mmCIF file of C-alpha atoms in Angstrom:
data_model
loop_
_atom_site.group_PDB
_atom_site.id
_atom_site.type_symbol
_atom_site.label_atom_id
_atom_site.label_comp_id
_atom_site.label_asym_id
_atom_site.label_seq_id
_atom_site.Cartn_x
_atom_site.Cartn_y
_atom_site.Cartn_z
ATOM 1 C CA UNK A 1 31.766 22.288 53.542
ATOM 2 C CA UNK A 2 33.410 25.935 53.248
ATOM 3 C CA UNK A 3 33.260 25.177 49.651
ATOM 4 C CA UNK A 4 29.256 24.729 49.999
ATOM 5 C CA UNK A 5 28.293 27.319 51.980
ATOM 6 C CA UNK A 6 30.434 29.578 49.878
ATOM 7 C CA UNK A 7 28.384 28.331 46.511
ATOM 8 C CA UNK A 8 25.281 28.799 48.143
ATOM 9 C CA UNK A 9 26.138 32.213 49.392
ATOM 10 C CA UNK A 10 27.005 32.882 45.796
ATOM 11 C CA UNK A 11 24.242 31.424 44.151
ATOM 12 C CA UNK A 12 21.895 33.138 46.666
ATOM 13 C CA UNK A 13 23.477 36.481 45.960
ATOM 14 C CA UNK A 14 22.740 35.921 42.167
ATOM 15 C CA UNK A 15 19.349 35.214 42.919
ATOM 16 C CA UNK A 16 18.773 38.633 44.894
ATOM 17 C CA UNK A 17 20.217 40.873 41.929
ATOM 18 C CA UNK A 18 17.599 38.982 39.741
ATOM 19 C CA UNK A 19 15.011 39.559 41.829
ATOM 20 C CA UNK A 20 15.883 43.284 42.750
ATOM 21 C CA UNK A 21 15.824 43.938 39.044
ATOM 22 C CA UNK A 22 12.416 42.246 38.818
ATOM 23 C CA UNK A 23 11.131 44.136 41.854
ATOM 24 C CA UNK A 24 12.486 47.291 40.581
ATOM 25 C CA UNK A 25 10.269 46.970 37.264
ATOM 26 C CA UNK A 26 7.140 46.234 39.352
ATOM 27 C CA UNK A 27 7.211 49.261 41.168
ATOM 28 C CA UNK A 28 8.606 51.859 38.637
ATOM 29 C CA UNK A 29 7.003 54.181 36.541
ATOM 30 C CA UNK A 30 5.767 52.623 33.062
ATOM 31 C CA UNK A 31 8.565 54.920 30.892
ATOM 32 C CA UNK A 32 11.670 52.923 32.752
ATOM 33 C CA UNK A 33 10.158 49.705 32.065
ATOM 34 C CA UNK A 34 9.882 50.679 28.140
ATOM 35 C CA UNK A 35 13.501 51.914 28.474
ATOM 36 C CA UNK A 36 14.582 48.551 29.778
ATOM 37 C CA UNK A 37 12.263 46.545 27.442
ATOM 38 C CA UNK A 38 13.929 48.970 24.887
ATOM 39 C CA UNK A 39 17.375 48.393 25.718
ATOM 40 C CA UNK A 40 16.823 44.570 26.014
ATOM 41 C CA UNK A 41 15.369 44.645 22.232
ATOM 42 C CA UNK A 42 18.955 46.684 21.382
ATOM 43 C CA UNK A 43 21.033 44.244 22.856
ATOM 44 C CA UNK A 44 19.343 41.189 21.033
ATOM 45 C CA UNK A 45 19.869 43.055 17.779
ATOM 46 C CA UNK A 46 23.552 43.479 18.380
ATOM 47 C CA UNK A 47 23.953 39.967 19.432
ATOM 48 C CA UNK A 48 21.718 38.750 16.493
ATOM 49 C CA UNK A 49 23.978 40.840 14.305
ATOM 50 C CA UNK A 50 27.030 38.714 15.576
ATOM 51 C CA UNK A 51 25.594 35.350 15.080
ATOM 52 C CA UNK A 52 24.035 34.818 18.449
ATOM 53 C CA UNK A 53 20.586 34.005 18.909
ATOM 54 C CA UNK A 54 19.686 35.335 22.391
ATOM 55 C CA UNK A 55 16.140 34.001 21.970
ATOM 56 C CA UNK A 56 17.176 30.312 22.481
ATOM 57 C CA UNK A 57 19.468 31.553 25.424
ATOM 58 C CA UNK A 58 17.992 29.185 28.213
ATOM 59 C CA UNK A 59 18.898 26.053 26.077
ATOM 60 C CA UNK A 60 22.848 26.974 25.246
ATOM 61 C CA UNK A 61 25.348 24.654 26.630
ATOM 62 C CA UNK A 62 26.580 25.767 30.487
ATOM 63 C CA UNK A 63 29.816 26.767 29.260
ATOM 64 C CA UNK A 64 28.707 28.914 26.556
ATOM 65 C CA UNK A 65 26.151 30.693 28.713
ATOM 66 C CA UNK A 66 28.723 31.381 31.540
ATOM 67 C CA UNK A 67 31.118 32.963 28.921
ATOM 68 C CA UNK A 68 28.362 35.140 28.023
ATOM 69 C CA UNK A 69 27.356 36.103 31.521
ATOM 70 C CA UNK A 70 30.720 36.833 32.468
ATOM 71 C CA UNK A 71 31.655 38.685 29.400
ATOM 72 C CA UNK A 72 28.127 40.640 29.952
ATOM 73 C CA UNK A 73 29.057 41.494 33.581
ATOM 74 C CA UNK A 74 32.204 43.218 32.240
ATOM 75 C CA UNK A 75 30.745 45.326 29.453
ATOM 76 C CA UNK A 76 27.931 46.148 32.065
ATOM 77 C CA UNK A 77 30.808 47.179 34.091
ATOM 78 C CA UNK A 78 32.058 49.488 31.348
ATOM 79 C CA UNK A 79 28.554 50.756 30.121
ATOM 80 C CA UNK A 80 27.816 51.722 33.732
ATOM 81 C CA UNK A 81 31.415 53.899 34.191
ATOM 82 C CA UNK A 82 30.341 55.732 30.981
ATOM 83 C CA UNK A 83 27.297 56.471 33.193
ATOM 84 C CA UNK A 84 25.170 54.629 29.938
ATOM 85 C CA UNK A 85 22.774 53.030 32.371
ATOM 86 C CA UNK A 86 19.718 52.309 30.102
ATOM 87 C CA UNK A 87 21.713 50.105 28.045
ATOM 88 C CA UNK A 88 23.600 48.529 30.929
ATOM 89 C CA UNK A 89 20.128 47.459 32.246
ATOM 90 C CA UNK A 90 19.037 46.122 28.901
ATOM 91 C CA UNK A 91 22.129 43.937 28.740
ATOM 92 C CA UNK A 92 21.675 43.102 32.313
ATOM 93 C CA UNK A 93 18.531 41.294 31.662
ATOM 94 C CA UNK A 94 20.021 39.063 29.161
ATOM 95 C CA UNK A 95 23.309 38.436 31.766
ATOM 96 C CA UNK A 96 20.716 37.321 34.292
ATOM 97 C CA UNK A 97 18.688 35.233 31.572
ATOM 98 C CA UNK A 98 22.334 33.389 30.629
ATOM 99 C CA UNK A 99 23.013 33.011 34.520
ATOM 100 C CA UNK A 100 19.710 30.512 34.728
ATOM 101 C CA UNK A 101 21.299 27.880 32.595
ATOM 102 C CA UNK A 102 23.572 27.071 35.398
ATOM 103 C CA UNK A 103 21.575 27.820 38.166
ATOM 104 C CA UNK A 104 18.020 27.137 37.616
ATOM 105 C CA UNK A 105 16.969 28.964 40.875
ATOM 106 C CA UNK A 106 17.394 32.375 38.981
ATOM 107 C CA UNK A 107 14.772 31.464 36.641
ATOM 108 C CA UNK A 108 11.702 32.513 38.450
ATOM 109 C CA UNK A 109 12.970 36.083 39.016
ATOM 110 C CA UNK A 110 14.039 36.198 35.303
ATOM 111 C CA UNK A 111 10.524 35.130 34.322
ATOM 112 C CA UNK A 112 9.191 38.103 36.257
ATOM 113 C CA UNK A 113 11.964 40.512 34.644
ATOM 114 C CA UNK A 114 10.578 39.179 31.358
ATOM 115 C CA UNK A 115 6.907 39.473 32.090
ATOM 116 C CA UNK A 116 7.216 43.119 33.262
ATOM 117 C CA UNK A 117 9.448 43.969 30.002
ATOM 118 C CA UNK A 118 6.849 41.973 27.789
ATOM 119 C CA UNK A 119 3.872 44.182 29.506
ATOM 120 C CA UNK A 120 6.024 47.466 28.649
ATOM 121 C CA UNK A 121 4.116 50.237 26.763
ATOM 122 C CA UNK A 122 4.081 50.666 23.086
ATOM 123 C CA UNK A 123 6.965 53.355 23.416
ATOM 124 C CA UNK A 124 9.251 50.723 23.958
ATOM 125 C CA UNK A 125 9.114 49.620 20.405
ATOM 126 C CA UNK A 126 9.480 52.532 18.837
ATOM 127 C CA UNK A 127 12.770 53.191 21.392
ATOM 128 C CA UNK A 128 14.184 50.143 20.242
ATOM 129 C CA UNK A 129 13.707 50.770 16.742
ATOM 130 C CA UNK A 130 15.519 54.200 17.079
ATOM 131 C CA UNK A 131 18.178 52.849 19.042
ATOM 132 C CA UNK A 132 18.618 49.731 16.568
ATOM 133 C CA UNK A 133 18.677 52.088 13.562
ATOM 134 C CA UNK A 134 21.281 54.543 15.442
ATOM 135 C CA UNK A 135 23.227 51.244 15.887
ATOM 136 C CA UNK A 136 23.366 50.656 12.057
ATOM 137 C CA UNK A 137 21.742 47.254 12.811
ATOM 138 C CA UNK A 138 18.830 45.477 10.957
ATOM 139 C CA UNK A 139 15.425 46.208 12.047
ATOM 140 C CA UNK A 140 13.981 43.895 14.482
ATOM 141 C CA UNK A 141 10.687 42.680 15.089
ATOM 142 C CA UNK A 142 8.219 43.146 18.439
ATOM 143 C CA UNK A 143 10.036 41.952 21.939
ATOM 144 C CA UNK A 144 9.373 37.991 22.155
ATOM 145 C CA UNK A 145 10.123 36.576 25.515
ATOM 146 C CA UNK A 146 13.120 33.918 25.082
ATOM 147 C CA UNK A 147 12.393 30.404 24.903
ATOM 148 C CA UNK A 148 11.635 28.865 28.829
ATOM 149 C CA UNK A 149 10.926 32.418 30.346
ATOM 150 C CA UNK A 150 6.926 32.968 29.718
ATOM 151 C CA UNK A 151 5.116 32.863 32.796
ATOM 152 C CA UNK A 152 3.703 29.404 32.074
#
C-alpha cells in the first residue's frame, strides 16, 4: 500500500512538473516561447546528430525512454548549474516527452507544451538555425511536433 501511494505521489509530481511548464508557456511573453522552441529544435538536432530520432520518442520502448529521461534530467541539472537556462528548458521539453512513454497521464500537459511551441513566432526558427550552426550541426527543418503529441 505504501509503495502504491509513493508511486502515485511521484507520478502526480511528474504531471504537475509538465503542467507547470505548459502553464508557464501559456502565460509568458512570445520571445520566451520562441526561445523554448529554438532550444527544443537545437536538442533535436543534437540527438539527431547522435543517431536518435526524437520525433518518434512516444513510440520508444519504455526502458529506452526512461534512460533518456534520466540522462536528460542529469544534463539539465548541469546546464542549470552553469546558468544555461534556455538550453536546459529546451531539453526539459524532450525529457517530459520521454516520460509520457511510461506514464500516459503526463501526455496531456506535454501536448499543451508542444502546442505552445508550435505556435511560436518566426524568431524561433531563426534562433534555432543560429544555435544549430554555432554547434556545428547540420541544418534542421522547421519545428515539427513529435508523433503522438499533436492536439488531436
